[in-house]
CSV table of C-alpha atoms in Angstrom, one decimal:
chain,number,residue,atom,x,y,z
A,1,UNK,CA,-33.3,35.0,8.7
A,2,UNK,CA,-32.0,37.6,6.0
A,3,UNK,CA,-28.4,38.1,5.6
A,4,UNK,CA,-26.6,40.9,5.3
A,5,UNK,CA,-24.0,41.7,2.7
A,6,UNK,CA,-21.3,41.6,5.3
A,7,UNK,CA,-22.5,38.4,6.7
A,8,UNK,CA,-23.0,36.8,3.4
A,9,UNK,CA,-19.5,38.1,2.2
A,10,UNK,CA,-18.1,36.1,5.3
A,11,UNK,CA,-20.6,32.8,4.3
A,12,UNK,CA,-18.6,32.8,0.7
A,13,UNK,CA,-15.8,30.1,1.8
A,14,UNK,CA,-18.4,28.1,3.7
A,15,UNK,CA,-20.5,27.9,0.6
A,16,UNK,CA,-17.4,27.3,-1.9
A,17,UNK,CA,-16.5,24.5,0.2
A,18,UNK,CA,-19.9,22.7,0.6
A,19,UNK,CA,-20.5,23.4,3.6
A,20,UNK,CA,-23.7,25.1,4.2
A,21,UNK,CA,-26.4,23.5,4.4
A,22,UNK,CA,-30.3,23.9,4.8
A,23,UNK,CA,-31.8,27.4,5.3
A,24,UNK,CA,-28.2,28.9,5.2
A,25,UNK,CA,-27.6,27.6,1.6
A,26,UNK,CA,-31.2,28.7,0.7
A,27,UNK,CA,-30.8,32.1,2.2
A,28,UNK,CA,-27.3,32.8,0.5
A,29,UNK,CA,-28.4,31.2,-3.0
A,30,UNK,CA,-31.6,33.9,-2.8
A,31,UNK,CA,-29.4,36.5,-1.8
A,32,UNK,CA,-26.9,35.7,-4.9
A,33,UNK,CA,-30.5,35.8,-7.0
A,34,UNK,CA,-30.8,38.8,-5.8
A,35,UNK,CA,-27.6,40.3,-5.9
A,36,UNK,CA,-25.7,39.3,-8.8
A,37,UNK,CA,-22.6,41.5,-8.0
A,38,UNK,CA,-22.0,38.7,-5.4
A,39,UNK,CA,-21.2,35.9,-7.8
A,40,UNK,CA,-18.4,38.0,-8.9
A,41,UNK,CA,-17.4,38.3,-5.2
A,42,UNK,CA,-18.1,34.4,-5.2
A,43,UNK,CA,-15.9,34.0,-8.4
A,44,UNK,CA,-13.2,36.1,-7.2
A,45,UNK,CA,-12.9,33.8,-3.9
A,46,UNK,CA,-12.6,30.7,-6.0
A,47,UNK,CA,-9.7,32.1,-8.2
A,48,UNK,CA,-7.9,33.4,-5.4
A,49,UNK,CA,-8.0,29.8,-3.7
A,50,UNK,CA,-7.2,28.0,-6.5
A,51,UNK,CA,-4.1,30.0,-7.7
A,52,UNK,CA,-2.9,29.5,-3.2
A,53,UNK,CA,-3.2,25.7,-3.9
A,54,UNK,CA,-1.0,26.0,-7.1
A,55,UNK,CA,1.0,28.3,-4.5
A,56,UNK,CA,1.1,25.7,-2.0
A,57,UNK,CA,2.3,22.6,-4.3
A,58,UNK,CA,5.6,24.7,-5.3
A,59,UNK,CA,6.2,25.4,-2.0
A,60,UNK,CA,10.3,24.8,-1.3
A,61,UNK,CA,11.6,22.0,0.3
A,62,UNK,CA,13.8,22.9,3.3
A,63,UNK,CA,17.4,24.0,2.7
A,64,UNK,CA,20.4,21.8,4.4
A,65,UNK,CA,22.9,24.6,2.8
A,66,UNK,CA,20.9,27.3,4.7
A,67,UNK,CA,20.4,25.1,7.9
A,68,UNK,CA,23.9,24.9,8.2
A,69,UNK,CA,24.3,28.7,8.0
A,70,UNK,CA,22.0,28.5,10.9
A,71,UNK,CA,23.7,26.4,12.9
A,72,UNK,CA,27.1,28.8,12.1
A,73,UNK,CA,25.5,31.7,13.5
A,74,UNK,CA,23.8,30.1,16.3
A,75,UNK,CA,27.3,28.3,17.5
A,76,UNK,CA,30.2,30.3,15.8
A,77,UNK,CA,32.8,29.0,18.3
A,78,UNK,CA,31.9,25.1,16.9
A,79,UNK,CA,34.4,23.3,14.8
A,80,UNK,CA,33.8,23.3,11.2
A,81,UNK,CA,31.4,21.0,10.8
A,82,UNK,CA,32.3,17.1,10.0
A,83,UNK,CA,31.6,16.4,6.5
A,84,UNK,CA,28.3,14.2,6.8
A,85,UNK,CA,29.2,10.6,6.2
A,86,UNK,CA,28.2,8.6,3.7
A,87,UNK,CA,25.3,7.4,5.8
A,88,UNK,CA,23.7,10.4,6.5
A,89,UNK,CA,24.3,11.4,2.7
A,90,UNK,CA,22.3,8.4,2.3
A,91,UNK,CA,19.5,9.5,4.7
A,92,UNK,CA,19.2,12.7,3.0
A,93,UNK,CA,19.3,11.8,-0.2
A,94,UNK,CA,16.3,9.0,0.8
A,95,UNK,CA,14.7,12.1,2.6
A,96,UNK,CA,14.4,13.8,-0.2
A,97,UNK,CA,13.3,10.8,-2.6
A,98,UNK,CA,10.6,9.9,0.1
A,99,UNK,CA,9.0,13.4,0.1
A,100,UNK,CA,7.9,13.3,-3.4
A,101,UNK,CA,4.6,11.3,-3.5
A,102,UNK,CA,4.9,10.1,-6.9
A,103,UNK,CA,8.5,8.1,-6.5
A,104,UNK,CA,7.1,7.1,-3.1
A,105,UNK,CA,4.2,5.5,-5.0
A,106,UNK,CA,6.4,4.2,-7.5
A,107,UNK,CA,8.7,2.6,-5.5
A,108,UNK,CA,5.9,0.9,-3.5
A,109,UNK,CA,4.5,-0.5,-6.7
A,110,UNK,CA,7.7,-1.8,-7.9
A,111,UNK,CA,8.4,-3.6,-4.9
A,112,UNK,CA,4.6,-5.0,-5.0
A,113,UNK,CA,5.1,-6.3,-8.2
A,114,UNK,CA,8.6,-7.7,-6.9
A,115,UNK,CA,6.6,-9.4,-4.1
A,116,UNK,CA,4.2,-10.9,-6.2
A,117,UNK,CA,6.8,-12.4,-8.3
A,118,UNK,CA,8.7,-14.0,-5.8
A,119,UNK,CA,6.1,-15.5,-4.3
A,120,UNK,CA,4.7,-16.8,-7.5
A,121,UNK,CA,7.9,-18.2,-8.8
A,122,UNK,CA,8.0,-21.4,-6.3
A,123,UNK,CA,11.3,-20.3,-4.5
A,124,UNK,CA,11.5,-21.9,-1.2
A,125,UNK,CA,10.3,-19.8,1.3
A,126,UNK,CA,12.3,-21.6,4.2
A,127,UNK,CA,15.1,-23.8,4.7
A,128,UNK,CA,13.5,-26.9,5.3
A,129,UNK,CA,11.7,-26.6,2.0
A,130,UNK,CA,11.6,-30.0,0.3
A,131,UNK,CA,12.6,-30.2,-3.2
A,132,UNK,CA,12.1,-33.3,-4.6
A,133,UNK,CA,13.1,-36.0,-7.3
A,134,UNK,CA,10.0,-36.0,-9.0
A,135,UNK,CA,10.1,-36.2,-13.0
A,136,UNK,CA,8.1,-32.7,-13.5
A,137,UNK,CA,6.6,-33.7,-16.7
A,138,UNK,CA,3.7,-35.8,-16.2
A,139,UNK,CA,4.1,-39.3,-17.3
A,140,UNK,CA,2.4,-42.0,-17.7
A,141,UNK,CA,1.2,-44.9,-15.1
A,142,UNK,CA,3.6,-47.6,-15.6
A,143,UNK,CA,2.6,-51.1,-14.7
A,144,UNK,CA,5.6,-51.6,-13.1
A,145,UNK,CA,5.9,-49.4,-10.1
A,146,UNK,CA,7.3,-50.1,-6.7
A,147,UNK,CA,7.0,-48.2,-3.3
A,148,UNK,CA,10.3,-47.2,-2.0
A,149,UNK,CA,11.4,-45.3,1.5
A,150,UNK,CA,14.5,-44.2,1.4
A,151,UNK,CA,17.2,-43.5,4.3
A,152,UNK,CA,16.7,-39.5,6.1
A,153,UNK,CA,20.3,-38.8,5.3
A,154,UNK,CA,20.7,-40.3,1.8
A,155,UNK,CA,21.7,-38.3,-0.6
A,156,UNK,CA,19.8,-36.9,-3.8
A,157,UNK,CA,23.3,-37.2,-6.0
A,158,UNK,CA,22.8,-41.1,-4.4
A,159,UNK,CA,19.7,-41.8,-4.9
A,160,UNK,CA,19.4,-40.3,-8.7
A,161,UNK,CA,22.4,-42.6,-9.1
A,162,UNK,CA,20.5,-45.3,-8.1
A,163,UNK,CA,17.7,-44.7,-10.2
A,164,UNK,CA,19.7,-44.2,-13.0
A,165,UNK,CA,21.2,-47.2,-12.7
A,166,UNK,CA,17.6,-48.6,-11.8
A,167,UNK,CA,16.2,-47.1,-15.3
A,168,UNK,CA,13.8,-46.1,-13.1
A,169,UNK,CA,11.9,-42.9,-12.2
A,170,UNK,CA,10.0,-41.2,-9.7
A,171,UNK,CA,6.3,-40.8,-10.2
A,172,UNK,CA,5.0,-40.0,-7.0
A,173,UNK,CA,6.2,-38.6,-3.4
A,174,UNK,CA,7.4,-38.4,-1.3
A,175,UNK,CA,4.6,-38.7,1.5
A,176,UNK,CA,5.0,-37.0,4.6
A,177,UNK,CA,6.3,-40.3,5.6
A,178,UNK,CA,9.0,-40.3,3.2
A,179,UNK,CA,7.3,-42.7,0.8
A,180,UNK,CA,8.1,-42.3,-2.6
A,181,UNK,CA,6.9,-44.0,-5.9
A,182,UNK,CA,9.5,-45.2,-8.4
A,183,UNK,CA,8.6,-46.7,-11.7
A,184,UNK,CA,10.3,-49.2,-14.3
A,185,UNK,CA,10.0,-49.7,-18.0
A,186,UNK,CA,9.6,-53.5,-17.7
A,187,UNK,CA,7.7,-56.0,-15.4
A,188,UNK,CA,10.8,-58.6,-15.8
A,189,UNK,CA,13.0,-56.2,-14.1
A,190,UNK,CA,11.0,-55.6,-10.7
A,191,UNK,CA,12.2,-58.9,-8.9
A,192,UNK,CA,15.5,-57.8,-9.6
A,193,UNK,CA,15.0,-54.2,-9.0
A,194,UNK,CA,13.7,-54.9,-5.9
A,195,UNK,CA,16.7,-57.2,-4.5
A,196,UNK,CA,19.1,-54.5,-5.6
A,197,UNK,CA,17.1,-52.1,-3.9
A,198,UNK,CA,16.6,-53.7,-0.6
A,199,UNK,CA,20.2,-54.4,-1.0
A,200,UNK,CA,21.5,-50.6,-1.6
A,201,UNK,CA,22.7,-49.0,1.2
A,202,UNK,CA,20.4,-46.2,0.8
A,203,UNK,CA,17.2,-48.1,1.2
A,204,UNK,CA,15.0,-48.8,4.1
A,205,UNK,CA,11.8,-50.1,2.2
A,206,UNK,CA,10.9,-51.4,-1.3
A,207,UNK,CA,7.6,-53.4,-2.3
A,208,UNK,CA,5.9,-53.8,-5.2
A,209,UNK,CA,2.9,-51.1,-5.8
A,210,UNK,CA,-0.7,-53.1,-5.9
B,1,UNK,CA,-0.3,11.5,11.1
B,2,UNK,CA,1.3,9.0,12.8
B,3,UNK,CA,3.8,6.2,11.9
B,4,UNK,CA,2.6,2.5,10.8
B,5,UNK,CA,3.8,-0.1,13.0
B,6,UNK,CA,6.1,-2.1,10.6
B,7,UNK,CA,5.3,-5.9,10.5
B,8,UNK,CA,8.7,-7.4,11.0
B,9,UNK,CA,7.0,-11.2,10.9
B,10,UNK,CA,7.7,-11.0,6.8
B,11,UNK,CA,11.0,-9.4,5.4
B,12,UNK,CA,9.8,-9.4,1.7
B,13,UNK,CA,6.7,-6.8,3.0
B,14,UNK,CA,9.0,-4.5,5.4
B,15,UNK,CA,10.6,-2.5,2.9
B,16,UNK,CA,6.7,-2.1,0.8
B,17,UNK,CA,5.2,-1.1,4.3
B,18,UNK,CA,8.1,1.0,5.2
B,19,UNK,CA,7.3,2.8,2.0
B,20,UNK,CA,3.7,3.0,2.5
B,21,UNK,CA,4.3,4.6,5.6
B,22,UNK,CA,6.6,7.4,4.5
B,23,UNK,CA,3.9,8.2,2.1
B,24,UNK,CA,1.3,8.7,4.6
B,25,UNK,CA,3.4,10.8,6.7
B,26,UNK,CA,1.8,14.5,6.7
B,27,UNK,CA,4.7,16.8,5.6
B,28,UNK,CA,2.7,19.2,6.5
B,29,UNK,CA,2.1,18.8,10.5
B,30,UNK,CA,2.0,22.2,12.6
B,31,UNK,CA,5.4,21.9,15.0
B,32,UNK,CA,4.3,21.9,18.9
B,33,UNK,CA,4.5,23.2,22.4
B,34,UNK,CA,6.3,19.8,23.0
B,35,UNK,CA,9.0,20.1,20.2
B,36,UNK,CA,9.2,23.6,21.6
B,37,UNK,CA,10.1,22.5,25.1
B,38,UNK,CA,12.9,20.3,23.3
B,39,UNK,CA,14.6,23.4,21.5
B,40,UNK,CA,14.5,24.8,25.2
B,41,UNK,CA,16.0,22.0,26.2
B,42,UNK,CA,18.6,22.3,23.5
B,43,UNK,CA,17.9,19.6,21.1
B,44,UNK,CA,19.4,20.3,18.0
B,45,UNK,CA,17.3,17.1,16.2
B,46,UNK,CA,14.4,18.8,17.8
B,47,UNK,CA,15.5,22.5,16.0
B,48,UNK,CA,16.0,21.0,12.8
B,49,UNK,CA,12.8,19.1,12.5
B,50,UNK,CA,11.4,22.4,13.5
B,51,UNK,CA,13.4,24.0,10.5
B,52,UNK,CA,12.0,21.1,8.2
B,53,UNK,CA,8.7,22.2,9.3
B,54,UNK,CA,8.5,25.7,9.0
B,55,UNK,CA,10.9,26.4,6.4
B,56,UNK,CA,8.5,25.9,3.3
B,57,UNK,CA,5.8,28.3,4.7
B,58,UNK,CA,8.1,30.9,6.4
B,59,UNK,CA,10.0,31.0,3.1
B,60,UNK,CA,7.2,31.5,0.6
B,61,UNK,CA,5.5,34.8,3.8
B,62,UNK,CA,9.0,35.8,3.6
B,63,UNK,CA,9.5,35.9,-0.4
B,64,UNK,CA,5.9,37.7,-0.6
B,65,UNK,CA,7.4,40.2,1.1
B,66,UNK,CA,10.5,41.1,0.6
B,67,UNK,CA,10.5,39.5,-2.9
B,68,UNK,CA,14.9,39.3,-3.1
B,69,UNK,CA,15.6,35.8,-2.4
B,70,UNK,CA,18.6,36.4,-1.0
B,71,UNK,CA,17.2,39.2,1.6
B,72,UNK,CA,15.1,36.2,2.6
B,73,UNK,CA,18.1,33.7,3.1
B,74,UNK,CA,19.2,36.3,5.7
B,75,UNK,CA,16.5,37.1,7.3
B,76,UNK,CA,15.7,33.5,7.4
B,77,UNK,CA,18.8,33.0,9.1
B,78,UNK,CA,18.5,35.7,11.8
B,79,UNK,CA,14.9,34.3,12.1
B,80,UNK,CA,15.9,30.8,13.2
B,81,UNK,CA,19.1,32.1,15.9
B,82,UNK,CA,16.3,34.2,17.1
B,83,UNK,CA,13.8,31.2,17.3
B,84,UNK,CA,16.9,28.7,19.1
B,85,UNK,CA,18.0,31.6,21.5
B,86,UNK,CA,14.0,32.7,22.5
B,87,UNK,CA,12.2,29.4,22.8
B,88,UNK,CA,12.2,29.6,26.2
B,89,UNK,CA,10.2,33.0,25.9
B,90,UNK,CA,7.6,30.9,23.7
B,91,UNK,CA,4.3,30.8,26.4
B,92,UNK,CA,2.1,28.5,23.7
B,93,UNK,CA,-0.8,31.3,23.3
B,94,UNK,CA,-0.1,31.2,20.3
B,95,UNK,CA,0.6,28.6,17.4
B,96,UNK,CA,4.5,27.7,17.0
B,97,UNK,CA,4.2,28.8,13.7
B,98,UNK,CA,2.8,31.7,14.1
B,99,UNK,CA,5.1,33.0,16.7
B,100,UNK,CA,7.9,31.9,14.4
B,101,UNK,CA,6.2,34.2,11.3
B,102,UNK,CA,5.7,37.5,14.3
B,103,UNK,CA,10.0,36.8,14.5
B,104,UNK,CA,10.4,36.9,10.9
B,105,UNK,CA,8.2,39.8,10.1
B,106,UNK,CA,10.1,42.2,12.7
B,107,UNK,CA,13.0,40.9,11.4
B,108,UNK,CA,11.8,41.8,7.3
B,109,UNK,CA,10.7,44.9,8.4
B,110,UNK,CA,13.9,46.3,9.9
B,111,UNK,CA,15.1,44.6,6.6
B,112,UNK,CA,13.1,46.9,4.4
B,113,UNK,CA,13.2,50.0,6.4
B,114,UNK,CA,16.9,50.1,5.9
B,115,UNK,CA,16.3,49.9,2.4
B,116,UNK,CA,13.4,52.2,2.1
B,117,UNK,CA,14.0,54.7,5.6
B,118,UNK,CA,11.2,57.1,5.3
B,119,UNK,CA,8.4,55.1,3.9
B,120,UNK,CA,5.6,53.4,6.0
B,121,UNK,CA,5.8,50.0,5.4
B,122,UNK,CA,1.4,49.7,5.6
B,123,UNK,CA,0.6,52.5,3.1
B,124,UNK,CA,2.5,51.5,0.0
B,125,UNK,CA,0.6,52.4,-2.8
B,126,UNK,CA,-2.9,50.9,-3.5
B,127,UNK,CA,-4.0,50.0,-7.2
B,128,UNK,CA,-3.4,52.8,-9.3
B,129,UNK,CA,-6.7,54.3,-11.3
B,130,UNK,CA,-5.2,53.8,-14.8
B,131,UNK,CA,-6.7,50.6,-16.6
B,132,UNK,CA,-4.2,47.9,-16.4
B,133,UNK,CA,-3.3,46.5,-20.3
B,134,UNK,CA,-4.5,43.1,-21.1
B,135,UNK,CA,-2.2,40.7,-19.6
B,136,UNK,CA,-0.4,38.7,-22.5
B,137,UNK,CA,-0.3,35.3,-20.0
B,138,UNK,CA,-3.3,32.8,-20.8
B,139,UNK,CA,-2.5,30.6,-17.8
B,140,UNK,CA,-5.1,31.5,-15.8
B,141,UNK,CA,-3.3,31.4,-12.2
B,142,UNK,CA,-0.9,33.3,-13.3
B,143,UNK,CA,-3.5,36.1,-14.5
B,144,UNK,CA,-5.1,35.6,-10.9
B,145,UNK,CA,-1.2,36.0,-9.6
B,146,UNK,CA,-1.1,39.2,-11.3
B,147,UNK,CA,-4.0,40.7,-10.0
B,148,UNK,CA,-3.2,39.4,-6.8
B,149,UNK,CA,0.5,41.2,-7.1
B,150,UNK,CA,-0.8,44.8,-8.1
B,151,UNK,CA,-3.2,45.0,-4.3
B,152,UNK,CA,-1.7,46.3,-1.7
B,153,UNK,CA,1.4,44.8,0.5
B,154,UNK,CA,-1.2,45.6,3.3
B,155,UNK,CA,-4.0,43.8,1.7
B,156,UNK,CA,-2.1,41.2,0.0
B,157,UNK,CA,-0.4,40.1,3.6
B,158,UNK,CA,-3.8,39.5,5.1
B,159,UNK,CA,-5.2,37.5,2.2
B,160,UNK,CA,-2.1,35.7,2.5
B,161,UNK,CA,-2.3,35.0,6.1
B,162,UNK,CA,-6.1,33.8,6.2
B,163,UNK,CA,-6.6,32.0,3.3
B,164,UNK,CA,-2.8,30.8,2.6
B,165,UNK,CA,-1.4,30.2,5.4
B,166,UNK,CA,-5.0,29.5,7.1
B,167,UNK,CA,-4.7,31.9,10.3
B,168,UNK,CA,-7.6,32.7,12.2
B,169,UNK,CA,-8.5,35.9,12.4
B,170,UNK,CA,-7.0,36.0,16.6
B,171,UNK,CA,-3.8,34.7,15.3
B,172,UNK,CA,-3.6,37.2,12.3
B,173,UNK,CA,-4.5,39.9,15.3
B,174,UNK,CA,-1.7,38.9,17.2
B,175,UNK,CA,0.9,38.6,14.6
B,176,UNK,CA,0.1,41.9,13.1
B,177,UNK,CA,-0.3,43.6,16.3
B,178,UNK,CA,-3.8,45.1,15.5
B,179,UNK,CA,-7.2,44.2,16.8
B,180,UNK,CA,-9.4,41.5,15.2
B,181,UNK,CA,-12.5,43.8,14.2
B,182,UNK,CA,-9.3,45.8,12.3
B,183,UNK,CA,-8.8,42.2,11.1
B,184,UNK,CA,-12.1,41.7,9.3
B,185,UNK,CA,-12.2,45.2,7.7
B,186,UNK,CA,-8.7,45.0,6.6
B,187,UNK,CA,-9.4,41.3,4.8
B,188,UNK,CA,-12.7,42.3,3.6
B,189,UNK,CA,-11.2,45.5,2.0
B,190,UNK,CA,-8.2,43.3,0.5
B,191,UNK,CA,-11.1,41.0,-1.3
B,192,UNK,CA,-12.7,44.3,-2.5
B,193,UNK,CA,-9.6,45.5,-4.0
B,194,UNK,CA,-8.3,42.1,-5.3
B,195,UNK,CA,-11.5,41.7,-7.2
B,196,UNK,CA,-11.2,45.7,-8.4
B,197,UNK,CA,-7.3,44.1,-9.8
B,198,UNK,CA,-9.2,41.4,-11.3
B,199,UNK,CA,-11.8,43.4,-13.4
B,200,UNK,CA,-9.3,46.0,-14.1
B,201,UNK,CA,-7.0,43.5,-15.9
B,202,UNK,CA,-10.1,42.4,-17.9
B,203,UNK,CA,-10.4,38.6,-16.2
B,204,UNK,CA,-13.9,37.9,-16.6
B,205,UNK,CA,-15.8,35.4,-15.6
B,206,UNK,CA,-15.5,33.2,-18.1
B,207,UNK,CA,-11.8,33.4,-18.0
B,208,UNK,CA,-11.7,32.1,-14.8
């Protein structure tokens, strides 16, 4: 099919954009072979639409001073208008943040980063979190170690007292069951660890770890 | 498009997903028959998200023609009392925004025929036959801009309308009042003279 200048003038767009395709892109490209006073048509085309989508990036954002003027002509009778509250002031000023894609983008990677932090920095993420007793450093094995429950509604201020007073620390727990492990400098002590323990008011199980 | 469905089963995310979704929302979304049948109904949310819609575009057609910004504050005004007191007249043949432009152009016109009472409005003068000087600007828009400027009103509106504002050439028909074979001429004669501006300011090729 051959083209004529009219219809290849009106192909121009389609062929700037991509989109022919097949015979139609083969017929236009010979015709521009042909008829080199067409590029400059083509060239024209693409200056005109690049300087409409500079155009259409400074287009204006809408004018609340000029809205209101509307809304004065279209109900002069109206009480002047309340002063917008400091909520709507908000919303506009929000508005108007939110409609620039670059702050929108940089707000949403701000508060990614603030996500990943927060999750990363071990803050309970519920109110039943457990925090425990548990020396963070690791320590070593001592020989001396003893398995210890202690009562639901004791106390951490208690029960650190009682290790302190114990010389004693907690290496391991607790277990879903409540089981911790406590540990003692000295092998002498654990008979007498243990009576005090069993005998504290905070204690419901102590045995010497096999 | 549409709004994201905020996940409410995590507060840390909500605010980062609210955000997400404000980005994706098209600014740019043609107002409808619906929103129309709202300002009918007198819904003054309804108006203003039609204002918020329109405004950018009707602004910048408005500005192209009459070029005094604060002409086009007025007739921007008159445009939008004219839109809230006729939207029941709106039928839908036609886009929303395009009715909304056929309003503001009467309105500009009767604007600039009180300036300029015994000219035509269509047949001010076409590019002169002197060669242009060589524009001092190197930004090469603005070069295009210029060339664009010294066409027509005629001319310009149409390029304006189809490949701006993206009209087809029906709507451009019934917003200009004129048939759509007067259409095509008139746009194919506005590249012809727009690419005449362009050599006649010396933009080459390889300037653009």
């Amino acid at each position: 099919m051959t083209y004529s200048q009219e219809q290849i003038s009106e192909l121009i767009p389609l062929y700037v954009d991509g989109n022919l395709s097949g015979q139609e892109l083969d017929e236009f490209e010979k015709f521009l072979l042909k008829h080199p006073e067409i590029e400059e048509e083509v060239d024209a085309y693409i200056a005109m639409q690049e300087m409409y989508s500079e155009m259409r990036e400074q287009l204006p954002e809408p004018s609340a001073e000029l809205f209101q003027k509307i809304e004065k002509r279209i109900f002069p009778n109206e009480p002047k208008a309340i002063k917008a509250s400091f909520y709507q002031k908000i919303q506009v000023f929000f508005k108007s943040i939110f409609q620039v894609p670059q702050i929108g983008w940089g707000l949403a990677a701000v508060q990614a980063i603030a996500i990943a932090l927060l999750l990363n920095s071990g803050m309970p993420t519920s109110e039943q979190s457990i925090r425990t007793l548990s020396n963070s450093e690791s320590s070593q094995v001592s020989a001396n170690q003893i398995n210890i429950i202690f009562h639901s509604d004791a106390m951490e201020k208690d029960i650190r007292e009682l290790l302190l007073e114990l010389n004693a620390t907690i290496v391991r727990g607790p277990t879903t069951e409540g089981l911790y492990v406590i540990a003692t400098a000295s092998k002498l002590e654990s008979e007498s660890l243990l009576n005090q323990l069993r005998n504290s008011a905070i204690v419901v199980f102590a045995e010497q770890s096999l | 498009m549409g709004t994201m469905t905020i996940c409410h089963c995590c507060p840390f995310f909500e605010p980062f997903l609210l955000n997400l979704a404000l980005m994706n929302t098209n600014t740019t979304e043609e107002p409808d028959a619906r929103l129309m049948q709202e300002i009918v109904n007198r819904d003054r949310q309804a108006f203003q998200r039609l204002y918020d819609l329109s405004y950018p575009r009707l602004r910048f057609f408005l500005l192209r023609m009459l070029k005094d910004p604060s002409m086009v504050d007025d007739v921007l005004v008159e445009t939008y009392a004219a839109v809230w007191k006729s939207a029941k007249n709106y039928r839908g043949k036609a886009k929303v925004t395009t009715w909304i432009f056929g309003i503001a152009r009467n309105l500009a016109h009767k604007e600039l025929s009180k300036l300029r009472p015994h000219d035509d409005i269509d047949n001010f003068p076409n590019l002169s036959n002197n060669t242009t000087p060589e524009p001092e600007s190197s930004n090469r828009n603005q070069l295009v801009r210029m060339a664009m400027d010294k066409i027509s009103e005629k001319h310009r509106e149409v390029l304006d309308l189809a490949f701006f504002h993206d009209l087809t050439y029906p709507e451009i028909s019934d917003l200009l009042v004129i048939p759509v074979n007067t259409v095509k001429t008139r746009i194919f004669h506005a590249k012809k003279a727009f690419e005449e501006s362009l050599r006649r300011m010396r933009i080459y090729k390889n300037d653009l």
